[in-house]
PDB file of C-alpha atoms and ligand atoms in Angstrom:
ATOM      1  CA  MET A  10     -33.800 -32.295  13.393  1.00 61.00           C
ATOM      2  CA  GLN A  11     -35.093 -28.720  13.682  1.00 80.00           C
ATOM      3  CA  VAL A  12     -33.263 -25.821  14.482  1.00 92.00           C
ATOM      4  CA  LYS A  13     -35.418 -23.181  16.185  1.00 95.00           C
ATOM      5  CA  PRO A  14     -34.159 -19.543  14.781  1.00 96.00           C
ATOM      6  CA  LYS A  15     -32.431 -17.657  17.719  1.00 96.00           C
ATOM      7  CA  LYS A  16     -32.520 -13.823  17.440  1.00 94.00           C
ATOM      8  CA  SER A  17     -29.417 -13.266  19.344  1.00 95.00           C
ATOM      9  CA  LEU A  18     -27.463 -15.058  16.531  1.00 97.00           C
ATOM     10  CA  GLY A  19     -29.086 -13.061  13.815  1.00 96.00           C
ATOM     11  CA  GLN A  20     -30.684 -16.340  12.444  1.00 96.00           C
ATOM     12  CA  HIS A  21     -33.013 -15.388   9.550  1.00 97.00           C
ATOM     13  CA  PHE A  22     -33.142 -18.669   7.349  1.00 97.00           C
ATOM     14  CA  LEU A  23     -33.512 -18.055   3.634  1.00 97.00           C
ATOM     15  CA  THR A  24     -36.179 -19.965   1.902  1.00 96.00           C
ATOM     16  CA  ASP A  25     -36.333 -18.684  -1.505  1.00 98.00           C
ATOM     17  CA  THR A  26     -34.498 -20.959  -4.016  1.00 98.00           C
ATOM     18  CA  ASN A  27     -34.165 -18.450  -6.740  1.00 98.00           C
ATOM     19  CA  ILE A  28     -32.393 -16.041  -4.316  1.00 98.00           C
ATOM     20  CA  ILE A  29     -30.179 -18.913  -3.094  1.00 98.00           C
ATOM     21  CA  ARG A  30     -29.161 -19.649  -6.626  1.00 98.00           C
ATOM     22  CA  LYS A  31     -28.512 -16.055  -7.483  1.00 98.00           C
ATOM     23  CA  ILE A  32     -26.199 -15.671  -4.445  1.00 98.00           C
ATOM     24  CA  VAL A  33     -24.414 -19.152  -5.391  1.00 98.00           C
ATOM     25  CA  ASP A  34     -23.998 -18.041  -8.973  1.00 98.00           C
ATOM     26  CA  ALA A  35     -22.249 -14.866  -7.759  1.00 98.00           C
ATOM     27  CA  VAL A  36     -19.402 -16.792  -5.939  1.00 98.00           C
ATOM     28  CA  GLU A  37     -16.510 -16.756  -8.619  1.00 93.00           C
ATOM     29  CA  PRO A  38     -13.482 -18.676  -6.869  1.00 96.00           C
ATOM     30  CA  VAL A  39     -10.120 -18.168  -8.619  1.00 95.00           C
ATOM     31  CA  PRO A  40      -8.431 -21.371 -10.191  1.00 95.00           C
ATOM     32  CA  GLY A  41      -7.207 -23.304  -7.277  1.00 94.00           C
ATOM     33  CA  GLY A  42      -8.871 -21.118  -4.737  1.00 96.00           C
ATOM     34  CA  LYS A  43     -11.174 -22.253  -1.902  1.00 97.00           C
ATOM     35  CA  VAL A  44     -14.888 -21.433  -0.881  1.00 98.00           C
ATOM     36  CA  MET A  45     -15.560 -20.717   2.689  1.00 98.00           C
ATOM     37  CA  GLU A  46     -19.190 -20.100   4.099  1.00 98.00           C
ATOM     38  CA  ILE A  47     -19.779 -17.690   7.112  1.00 98.00           C
ATOM     39  CA  GLY A  48     -22.873 -18.800   9.141  1.00 98.00           C
ATOM     40  CA  PRO A  49     -24.352 -21.833   7.147  1.00 98.00           C
ATOM     41  CA  GLY A  50     -27.041 -22.232   9.686  1.00 98.00           C
ATOM     42  CA  THR A  51     -29.090 -24.918   8.386  1.00 97.00           C
ATOM     43  CA  GLY A  52     -27.655 -25.073   5.124  1.00 97.00           C
ATOM     44  CA  ALA A  53     -29.720 -22.951   2.725  1.00 97.00           C
ATOM     45  CA  LEU A  54     -26.729 -21.866   0.662  1.00 98.00           C
ATOM     46  CA  THR A  55     -24.677 -24.880   1.751  1.00 98.00           C
ATOM     47  CA  ARG A  56     -26.363 -27.395  -0.015  1.00 97.00           C
ATOM     48  CA  LEU A  57     -25.985 -25.744  -3.450  1.00 98.00           C
ATOM     49  CA  LEU A  58     -22.433 -24.693  -2.728  1.00 98.00           C
ATOM     50  CA  MET A  59     -21.477 -28.109  -1.932  1.00 97.00           C
ATOM     51  CA  GLU A  60     -22.942 -29.343  -5.215  1.00 96.00           C
ATOM     52  CA  ARG A  61     -20.356 -26.971  -6.796  1.00 97.00           C
ATOM     53  CA  TYR A  62     -17.289 -26.901  -4.590  1.00 96.00           C
ATOM     54  CA  ALA A  63     -17.054 -30.401  -2.881  1.00 90.00           C
ATOM     55  CA  ASP A  64     -14.308 -29.133  -0.308  1.00 93.00           C
ATOM     56  CA  LEU A  65     -16.508 -26.247   0.704  1.00 97.00           C
ATOM     57  CA  GLU A  66     -15.400 -25.065   4.466  1.00 98.00           C
ATOM     58  CA  VAL A  67     -18.067 -23.450   6.686  1.00 98.00           C
ATOM     59  CA  ILE A  68     -17.956 -21.395  10.076  1.00 98.00           C
ATOM     60  CA  GLU A  69     -20.688 -21.671  12.438  1.00 98.00           C
ATOM     61  CA  ILE A  70     -21.108 -20.577  15.805  1.00 98.00           C
ATOM     62  CA  ASP A  71     -24.421 -22.395  17.022  1.00 98.00           C
ATOM     63  CA  SER A  72     -23.679 -26.077  18.179  1.00 98.00           C
ATOM     64  CA  ARG A  73     -27.237 -26.727  17.230  1.00 98.00           C
ATOM     65  CA  ALA A  74     -26.943 -25.864  13.596  1.00 98.00           C
ATOM     66  CA  VAL A  75     -23.397 -27.603  13.556  1.00 98.00           C
ATOM     67  CA  ASP A  76     -25.009 -30.705  14.823  1.00 97.00           C
ATOM     68  CA  TYR A  77     -27.657 -30.468  12.065  1.00 97.00           C
ATOM     69  CA  LEU A  78     -25.117 -29.872   9.371  1.00 97.00           C
ATOM     70  CA  ARG A  79     -22.831 -32.652  10.641  1.00 97.00           C
ATOM     71  CA  ASP A  80     -25.944 -35.277  10.588  1.00 96.00           C
ATOM     72  CA  VAL A  81     -26.992 -34.010   7.000  1.00 96.00           C
ATOM     73  CA  TYR A  82     -23.357 -33.457   5.451  1.00 96.00           C
ATOM     74  CA  PRO A  83     -21.093 -35.616   7.076  1.00 95.00           C
ATOM     75  CA  ASP A  84     -18.328 -34.785   4.585  1.00 94.00           C
ATOM     76  CA  LEU A  85     -18.541 -31.081   5.101  1.00 97.00           C
ATOM     77  CA  THR A  86     -15.531 -29.381   6.914  1.00 97.00           C
ATOM     78  CA  ILE A  87     -17.270 -27.520   9.858  1.00 98.00           C
ATOM     79  CA  HIS A  88     -15.195 -24.858  11.879  1.00 98.00           C
ATOM     80  CA  GLU A  89     -17.441 -24.471  15.084  1.00 98.00           C
ATOM     81  CA  GLN A  90     -16.345 -21.068  16.042  1.00 98.00           C
ATOM     82  CA  ASP A  91     -17.088 -17.205  16.390  1.00 98.00           C
ATOM     83  CA  VAL A  92     -16.234 -15.839  12.810  1.00 98.00           C
ATOM     84  CA  LEU A  93     -14.887 -12.652  14.378  1.00 98.00           C
ATOM     85  CA  LYS A  94     -12.103 -14.838  16.303  1.00 98.00           C
ATOM     86  CA  THR A  95     -11.531 -17.004  13.016  1.00 97.00           C
ATOM     87  CA  ASP A  96      -7.664 -16.919  12.220  1.00 96.00           C
ATOM     88  CA  TRP A  97      -8.081 -16.469   8.404  1.00 96.00           C
ATOM     89  CA  GLN A  98      -4.386 -16.932   7.837  1.00 96.00           C
ATOM     90  CA  GLY A  99      -4.433 -20.462   9.355  1.00 96.00           C
ATOM     91  CA  LEU A 100      -7.417 -21.362   7.093  1.00 96.00           C
ATOM     92  CA  ALA A 101      -6.115 -19.694   3.689  1.00 95.00           C
ATOM     93  CA  THR A 102      -4.222 -22.521   2.219  1.00 94.00           C
ATOM     94  CA  SER A 103      -5.183 -20.904  -0.977  1.00 96.00           C
ATOM     95  CA  PRO A 104      -7.105 -17.890  -1.663  1.00 97.00           C
ATOM     96  CA  ILE A 105     -10.387 -17.670  -0.229  1.00 98.00           C
ATOM     97  CA  SER A 106     -13.738 -16.709  -1.710  1.00 98.00           C
ATOM     98  CA  VAL A 107     -15.908 -16.035   1.339  1.00 98.00           C
ATOM     99  CA  VAL A 108     -19.856 -16.067   1.006  1.00 98.00           C
ATOM    100  CA  GLY A 109     -22.411 -15.887   3.356  1.00 98.00           C
ATOM    101  CA  ASN A 110     -25.922 -14.634   4.360  1.00 98.00           C
ATOM    102  CA  LEU A 111     -24.424 -12.512   7.238  1.00 98.00           C
ATOM    103  CA  PRO A 112     -25.488 -12.387  10.929  1.00 97.00           C
ATOM    104  CA  TYR A 113     -26.572  -8.641  10.663  1.00 95.00           C
ATOM    105  CA  TYR A 114     -25.842  -7.627  14.061  1.00 96.00           C
ATOM    106  CA  ILE A 115     -21.899  -8.160  13.305  1.00 98.00           C
ATOM    107  CA  THR A 116     -22.084  -6.926   9.568  1.00 98.00           C
ATOM    108  CA  SER A 117     -19.607  -4.227   9.957  1.00 96.00           C
ATOM    109  CA  PRO A 118     -17.010  -6.083  12.123  1.00 97.00           C
ATOM    110  CA  ILE A 119     -17.103  -8.913   9.572  1.00 98.00           C
ATOM    111  CA  LEU A 120     -16.431  -6.659   6.681  1.00 97.00           C
ATOM    112  CA  PHE A 121     -13.649  -4.925   8.501  1.00 95.00           C
ATOM    113  CA  SER A 122     -12.174  -8.253   9.491  1.00 95.00           C
ATOM    114  CA  VAL A 123     -12.151  -9.601   5.850  1.00 97.00           C
ATOM    115  CA  LEU A 124     -10.944  -5.986   4.572  1.00 95.00           C
ATOM    116  CA  ASP A 125      -7.939  -6.253   7.084  1.00 93.00           C
ATOM    117  CA  ARG A 126      -6.825  -9.461   5.833  1.00 95.00           C
ATOM    118  CA  ARG A 127      -7.761  -9.135   2.096  1.00 95.00           C
ATOM    119  CA  GLU A 128      -4.543 -10.339   0.926  1.00 95.00           C
ATOM    120  CA  LEU A 129      -5.878 -13.977   1.893  1.00 97.00           C
ATOM    121  CA  PHE A 130      -9.184 -13.222  -0.137  1.00 97.00           C
ATOM    122  CA  SER A 131     -10.086 -13.251  -3.867  1.00 97.00           C
ATOM    123  CA  SER A 132     -13.712 -12.006  -3.426  1.00 98.00           C
ATOM    124  CA  ALA A 133     -16.492 -12.021  -0.833  1.00 98.00           C
ATOM    125  CA  VAL A 134     -20.276 -12.235  -1.502  1.00 98.00           C
ATOM    126  CA  PHE A 135     -22.424 -11.191   1.165  1.00 98.00           C
ATOM    127  CA  MET A 136     -26.090 -10.755   2.107  1.00 98.00           C
ATOM    128  CA  MET A 137     -26.435  -7.687   4.447  1.00 98.00           C
ATOM    129  CA  GLN A 138     -28.977  -5.103   5.229  1.00 98.00           C
ATOM    130  CA  LYS A 139     -29.697  -2.917   2.340  1.00 98.00           C
ATOM    131  CA  GLU A 140     -28.739   0.317   4.047  1.00 97.00           C
ATOM    132  CA  VAL A 141     -25.218  -1.249   4.733  1.00 98.00           C
ATOM    133  CA  ALA A 142     -24.804  -2.226   1.268  1.00 98.00           C
ATOM    134  CA  GLU A 143     -25.640   1.212  -0.113  1.00 98.00           C
ATOM    135  CA  ARG A 144     -23.247   2.454   2.236  1.00 98.00           C
ATOM    136  CA  LEU A 145     -20.370   0.301   0.785  1.00 98.00           C
ATOM    137  CA  VAL A 146     -20.832   1.487  -2.728  1.00 98.00           C
ATOM    138  CA  ALA A 147     -21.843   5.155  -1.682  1.00 98.00           C
ATOM    139  CA  LYS A 148     -20.191   7.988  -3.834  1.00 98.00           C
ATOM    140  CA  PRO A 149     -18.567  11.126  -2.037  1.00 98.00           C
ATOM    141  CA  ARG A 150     -21.064  13.987  -1.274  1.00 97.00           C
ATOM    142  CA  THR A 151     -24.025  11.680  -0.606  1.00 97.00           C
ATOM    143  CA  LYS A 152     -25.594  11.084   2.883  1.00 96.00           C
ATOM    144  CA  ASP A 153     -24.332   7.298   2.717  1.00 98.00           C
ATOM    145  CA  TYR A 154     -20.690   8.049   2.016  1.00 98.00           C
ATOM    146  CA  GLY A 155     -18.567   7.427   5.161  1.00 97.00           C
ATOM    147  CA  ILE A 156     -15.884   5.245   6.783  1.00 96.00           C
ATOM    148  CA  LEU A 157     -17.352   2.057   5.480  1.00 96.00           C
ATOM    149  CA  SER A 158     -17.605   3.511   1.801  1.00 98.00           C
ATOM    150  CA  VAL A 159     -13.903   4.733   2.074  1.00 97.00           C
ATOM    151  CA  GLN A 160     -12.277   1.496   3.286  1.00 95.00           C
ATOM    152  CA  THR A 161     -14.216  -0.918   1.234  1.00 97.00           C
ATOM    153  CA  GLN A 162     -13.650   1.241  -1.971  1.00 96.00           C
ATOM    154  CA  LEU A 163      -9.896   1.689  -1.120  1.00 94.00           C
ATOM    155  CA  TRP A 164      -9.315  -1.973  -0.610  1.00 94.00           C
ATOM    156  CA  SER A 165     -11.731  -3.860  -2.809  1.00 96.00           C
ATOM    157  CA  LYS A 166     -13.788  -3.344  -5.741  1.00 97.00           C
ATOM    158  CA  PRO A 167     -17.570  -3.505  -4.240  1.00 98.00           C
ATOM    159  CA  GLU A 168     -20.630  -4.187  -6.454  1.00 98.00           C
ATOM    160  CA  TYR A 169     -24.213  -4.020  -5.299  1.00 98.00           C
ATOM    161  CA  LEU A 170     -25.678  -7.091  -7.165  1.00 98.00           C
ATOM    162  CA  PHE A 171     -29.360  -7.107  -6.188  1.00 98.00           C
ATOM    163  CA  SER A 172     -31.830  -6.284  -3.303  1.00 98.00           C
ATOM    164  CA  VAL A 173     -33.657  -8.701  -1.387  1.00 98.00           C
ATOM    165  CA  SER A 174     -37.116  -8.578   0.123  1.00 98.00           C
ATOM    166  CA  ARG A 175     -37.666  -9.710   3.704  1.00 97.00           C
ATOM    167  CA  HIS A 176     -40.150 -11.827   2.786  1.00 97.00           C
ATOM    168  CA  VAL A 177     -37.702 -14.650   1.642  1.00 97.00           C
ATOM    169  CA  PHE A 178     -36.447 -15.262   5.244  1.00 97.00           C
ATOM    170  CA  THR A 179     -37.774 -17.133   8.236  1.00 96.00           C
ATOM    171  CA  PRO A 180     -38.311 -15.542  10.429  1.00 96.00           C
ATOM    172  CA  LYS A 181     -38.644 -12.187   8.485  1.00 96.00           C
ATOM    173  CA  PRO A 182     -36.171  -9.542   9.565  1.00 96.00           C
ATOM    174  CA  ASN A 183     -37.285  -6.129  10.063  1.00 95.00           C
ATOM    175  CA  VAL A 184     -35.130  -4.626   7.498  1.00 96.00           C
ATOM    176  CA  GLU A 185     -34.680  -5.106   3.614  1.00 98.00           C
ATOM    177  CA  SER A 186     -31.316  -6.744   2.409  1.00 98.00           C
ATOM    178  CA  ALA A 187     -29.180  -6.811  -0.474  1.00 98.00           C
ATOM    179  CA  VAL A 188     -26.365  -8.961  -1.837  1.00 98.00           C
ATOM    180  CA  VAL A 189     -22.879  -7.313  -2.479  1.00 98.00           C
ATOM    181  CA  ARG A 190     -19.752  -8.651  -3.780  1.00 98.00           C
ATOM    182  CA  LEU A 191     -16.254  -7.445  -2.886  1.00 98.00           C
ATOM    183  CA  THR A 192     -13.334  -8.471  -5.641  1.00 97.00           C
ATOM    184  CA  PHE A 193      -9.886  -8.195  -4.203  1.00 96.00           C
ATOM    185  CA  ASP A 194      -7.674  -7.862  -7.331  1.00 82.00           C
ATOM    186  CA  HIS A 195      -4.139  -7.873  -5.806  1.00 77.00           C
ATOM    187  CA  SER A 196      -2.328  -7.363  -8.832  1.00 69.00           C
ATOM    188  CA  THR A 197      -3.871  -4.057  -9.624  1.00 55.00           C
ATOM    189  CA  GLU A 198      -4.082  -2.594  -6.038  1.00 52.00           C
ATOM    190  CA  PRO A 199      -2.643   0.676  -7.044  1.00 47.00           C
ATOM    191  CA  GLN A 200      -3.041   2.389  -3.770  1.00 47.00           C
ATOM    192  CA  GLU A 201      -1.357  -0.543  -2.205  1.00 45.00           C
ATOM    193  CA  ASN A 202       1.540  -0.914  -4.331  1.00 41.00           C
ATOM    194  CA  THR A 203       2.404   2.636  -5.587  1.00 42.00           C
ATOM    195  CA  ARG A 204       0.888   4.910  -3.152  1.00 44.00           C
ATOM    196  CA  LEU A 205       1.295   3.278   0.130  1.00 46.00           C
ATOM    197  CA  ASP A 206       4.321   1.713   1.488  1.00 44.00           C
ATOM    198  CA  THR A 207       3.291  -0.504   4.422  1.00 44.00           C
ATOM    199  CA  GLN A 208       0.530  -1.677   6.612  1.00 50.00           C
ATOM    200  CA  VAL A 209       1.482   1.127   8.914  1.00 53.00           C
ATOM    201  CA  ASP A 210       0.231   3.284   6.434  1.00 82.00           C
ATOM    202  CA  ALA A 211      -3.118   1.457   6.142  1.00 88.00           C
ATOM    203  CA  GLY A 212      -3.435   1.934   9.687  1.00 90.00           C
ATOM    204  CA  LYS A 213      -2.711   5.653   9.613  1.00 93.00           C
ATOM    205  CA  ILE A 214      -5.353   6.153   6.635  1.00 93.00           C
ATOM    206  CA  LYS A 215      -7.972   4.426   8.603  1.00 94.00           C
ATOM    207  CA  MET A 216      -7.312   6.569  11.700  1.00 96.00           C
ATOM    208  CA  VAL A 217      -7.460   9.792   9.432  1.00 97.00           C
ATOM    209  CA  VAL A 218     -10.648   8.530   7.818  1.00 97.00           C
ATOM    210  CA  ARG A 219     -12.459   7.705  11.072  1.00 97.00           C
ATOM    211  CA  THR A 220     -11.391  10.969  12.706  1.00 98.00           C
ATOM    212  CA  ALA A 221     -12.534  13.053   9.817  1.00 98.00           C
ATOM    213  CA  PHE A 222     -16.060  11.177   9.888  1.00 98.00           C
ATOM    214  CA  ASN A 223     -16.628  11.227  13.515  1.00 97.00           C
ATOM    215  CA  GLN A 224     -17.237  14.990  12.965  1.00 95.00           C
ATOM    216  CA  ARG A 225     -18.512  14.872   9.348  1.00 94.00           C
ATOM    217  CA  ARG A 226     -20.292  17.966   9.750  1.00 95.00           C
ATOM    218  CA  LYS A 227     -17.057  19.908  10.692  1.00 97.00           C
ATOM    219  CA  THR A 228     -14.520  21.083   8.035  1.00 98.00           C
ATOM    220  CA  LEU A 229     -11.370  18.950   7.805  1.00 98.00           C
ATOM    221  CA  SER A 230      -9.272  21.269   9.750  1.00 98.00           C
ATOM    222  CA  ASN A 231     -11.593  21.026  12.492  1.00 98.00           C
ATOM    223  CA  ALA A 232     -12.416  17.321  12.552  1.00 98.00           C
ATOM    224  CA  LEU A 233      -8.852  16.499  12.177  1.00 98.00           C
ATOM    225  CA  LYS A 234      -7.366  18.983  14.604  1.00 97.00           C
ATOM    226  CA  SER A 235      -6.054  16.552  17.129  1.00 96.00           C
ATOM    227  CA  ILE A 236      -3.953  14.820  14.439  1.00 97.00           C
ATOM    228  CA  LEU A 237      -2.836  18.129  12.946  1.00 97.00           C
ATOM    229  CA  VAL A 238      -2.082  19.677  16.153  1.00 97.00           C
ATOM    230  CA  GLU A 239       0.284  16.602  17.137  1.00 95.00           C
ATOM    231  CA  ARG A 240       2.025  16.734  13.639  1.00 94.00           C
ATOM    232  CA  PHE A 241       2.068  20.372  12.955  1.00 95.00           C
ATOM    233  CA  PRO A 242       2.221  22.022  16.741  1.00 96.00           C
ATOM    234  CA  ASP A 243       3.238  25.457  15.100  1.00 97.00           C
ATOM    235  CA  ALA A 244      -0.252  27.251  14.098  1.00 97.00           C
ATOM    236  CA  GLU A 245       1.221  29.094  11.063  1.00 97.00           C
ATOM    237  CA  THR A 246       2.537  25.810   9.482  1.00 96.00           C
ATOM    238  CA  ARG A 247      -0.721  23.885  10.377  1.00 97.00           C
ATOM    239  CA  ALA A 248      -2.802  26.803   8.637  1.00 97.00           C
ATOM    240  CA  ASP A 249      -0.524  26.683   5.572  1.00 96.00           C
ATOM    241  CA  PHE A 250      -0.766  23.013   5.672  1.00 96.00           C
ATOM    242  CA  ALA A 251      -4.561  23.294   5.906  1.00 97.00           C
ATOM    243  CA  ALA A 252      -4.809  25.630   3.037  1.00 97.00           C
ATOM    244  CA  ALA A 253      -2.457  23.694   0.781  1.00 96.00           C
ATOM    245  CA  GLN A 254      -4.615  20.502   1.209  1.00 97.00           C
ATOM    246  CA  GLY A 255      -7.920  22.098   0.863  1.00 97.00           C
ATOM    247  CA  LEU A 256      -9.056  21.370   4.475  1.00 98.00           C
ATOM    248  CA  SER A 257     -11.900  23.705   4.378  1.00 98.00           C
ATOM    249  CA  ARG A 258     -13.838  20.875   2.468  1.00 98.00           C
ATOM    250  CA  ARG A 259     -15.757  18.100   4.765  1.00 98.00           C
ATOM    251  CA  ALA A 260     -14.984  14.452   4.748  1.00 98.00           C
ATOM    252  CA  GLU A 261     -17.591  13.670   2.769  1.00 98.00           C
ATOM    253  CA  GLU A 262     -16.212  15.710  -0.362  1.00 98.00           C
ATOM    254  CA  LEU A 263     -12.894  13.590  -0.429  1.00 98.00           C
ATOM    255  CA  THR A 264     -12.667  10.634  -2.574  1.00 97.00           C
ATOM    256  CA  PRO A 265     -10.993   7.291  -1.070  1.00 95.00           C
ATOM    257  CA  LEU A 266      -7.964   8.211  -2.769  1.00 93.00           C
ATOM    258  CA  GLU A 267      -7.766  11.661  -1.813  1.00 95.00           C
ATOM    259  CA  PHE A 268      -7.793  10.379   1.921  1.00 95.00           C
ATOM    260  CA  VAL A 269      -4.646   8.295   0.958  1.00 92.00           C
ATOM    261  CA  ASP A 270      -3.142  11.407  -0.571  1.00 92.00           C
ATOM    262  CA  LEU A 271      -3.920  13.426   2.557  1.00 95.00           C
ATOM    263  CA  THR A 272      -2.792  10.829   5.120  1.00 94.00           C
ATOM    264  CA  ARG A 273       0.583  10.735   3.115  1.00 91.00           C
ATOM    265  CA  ALA A 274       0.785  14.296   3.112  1.00 93.00           C
ATOM    266  CA  ILE A 275       0.124  14.756   6.926  1.00 94.00           C
ATOM    267  CA  TYR A 276       2.726  12.091   7.653  1.00 91.00           C
ATOM    268  CA  ASP A 277       5.455  12.695   5.060  1.00 78.00           C
ATOM    269  CA  LEU A 278       5.573  16.185   6.250  1.00 42.00           C
ATOM    270  CA  ARG A 279       6.187  15.323   9.911  1.00 44.00           C
ATOM    271  CA  VAL A 280       9.071  16.958  11.304  1.00 38.00           C
ATOM    272  CA  GLU A 281      10.483  14.306  13.703  1.00 40.00           C
TER     273      GLU A 281
HETATM  274  N1  SAM B 317     -26.890 -19.386   5.846  1.00 72.15           N
HETATM  275  C1  SAM B 317     -28.073 -19.662   6.512  1.00 72.15           C
HETATM  276  C2  SAM B 317     -29.368 -19.054   5.641  1.00 72.15           C
HETATM  277  O1  SAM B 317     -28.978 -18.300   4.605  1.00 72.15           O
HETATM  278  O2  SAM B 317     -30.366 -19.507   5.770  1.00 72.15           O
HETATM  279  C3  SAM B 317     -28.215 -18.780   7.842  1.00 72.15           C
HETATM  280  C4  SAM B 317     -28.064 -17.483   7.649  1.00 72.15           C
HETATM  281  S1  SAM B 317     -28.410 -16.399   9.187  1.00 72.15           S
HETATM  282  C5  SAM B 317     -28.753 -14.937   8.580  1.00 72.15           C
HETATM  283  C6  SAM B 317     -26.700 -16.132   9.851  1.00 72.15           C
HETATM  284  C7  SAM B 317     -25.904 -17.384  10.470  1.00 72.15           C
HETATM  285  O3  SAM B 317     -24.947 -16.820  11.212  1.00 72.15           O
HETATM  286  C8  SAM B 317     -26.645 -18.182  11.662  1.00 72.15           C
HETATM  287  O4  SAM B 317     -26.591 -19.690  11.035  1.00 72.15           O
HETATM  288  C9  SAM B 317     -25.865 -17.916  12.796  1.00 72.15           C
HETATM  289  O5  SAM B 317     -25.864 -19.071  13.792  1.00 72.15           O
HETATM  290  C10 SAM B 317     -24.482 -17.718  12.283  1.00 72.15           C
HETATM  291  N2  SAM B 317     -23.723 -16.688  13.095  1.00 72.15           N
HETATM  292  C11 SAM B 317     -24.028 -15.768  14.076  1.00 72.15           C
HETATM  293  N3  SAM B 317     -23.187 -15.237  14.773  1.00 72.15           N
HETATM  294  C12 SAM B 317     -22.178 -15.871  14.344  1.00 72.15           C
HETATM  295  C13 SAM B 317     -20.804 -15.794  14.524  1.00 72.15           C
HETATM  296  N4  SAM B 317     -20.089 -14.947  15.376  1.00 72.15           N
HETATM  297  N5  SAM B 317     -19.864 -16.682  13.954  1.00 72.15           N
HETATM  298  C14 SAM B 317     -20.396 -17.587  13.084  1.00 72.15           C
HETATM  299  N6  SAM B 317     -21.356 -17.633  12.722  1.00 72.15           N
HETATM  300  C15 SAM B 317     -22.309 -16.727  13.220  1.00 72.15           C
END
C-alpha cells in the first residue's frame, strides 16, 4: 500500500538509513520509561524504534498512514489523533521519551506543548527546520536568540545533535533540517525548585519573555511598559525599578535565568 505524501500534513518521508539510525540512537529512555513517536508516517523511524522498544506508541493524524501502519505492524499501539490535541497526561504511564521527524508547519506548537508538560517527559529527540534548531540553542546577544531559546533553555537542556540535508527526504523539503535533543532532568531543575514557586510563575515568565521579545529592538523599559505601568503606576517608582534592574538593556541581552529574576522582581515588588 502506497501513501502519497501530503504537503498539507508536512509529509517528507526519510529515506536515508544512516540518518534514521542516528536519530534512533539519540533516543535514550530512562529505565522503566516509554518511547512515543510523533508522526510515524510510513514508518521510516518506527521500524527501527520497534526493534528496540517493543512497546512503542505512536501518534499520527493521517488515516491513510494509520491504515498502512496497522497493516505492517499489527502489534503497534497507534493513537490516531492530532498531536496538538494529545492528552499527554493520559498517556504518561511512565516518563515519556518522545521522538519524531516533526511536521514542520507545527514545530513550535509541538515544542511548546512538550515544554508545558515537561514533568511528563524525560527527553525529546526531534528533527526540525535547521533554523528553528539553531534558535533553540542560541546564546544571548545573537540574532537567533528569542522566545524559543529562553523557554527551551529554562526548562530543558537542548543539544544540537547534527544537521540533515534536504536530499534525504521524499519529497525534498525547501529547507535544511537538524536533529535536536531536549533533556528534562527534573531532579536538577534549579529554576523550578529554588527560584520559582509555582506554575503561575512559569506563566508570568512566559508573558514577560514574550512581551520583551515582541519589541526586541526597544529597551526593556519600553518593551515591558504595559506590564511595568500596571505593576508600578507611579512613574518615579517605575523609573527607580527600571534603573535597579538594568532595563536600559534589550531583551536579547538577558540570559534565561535573568528573565526569571526579572519576572520575580516585577511581581514580588507588586503592591497589592
Ligand atoms: N516519520 C516519518 C518519516 O520520518 O519518514 C514521517 C515524518 S513527516 C515529516 C511528519 C509526519 O507527521 C507525517 O506522517 C504527518 O502525517 C504527521 N502529522 C502531521 N500533522 C500531524 C498532527 N497534527 N498530529 C500528528 N501527526 C501529524
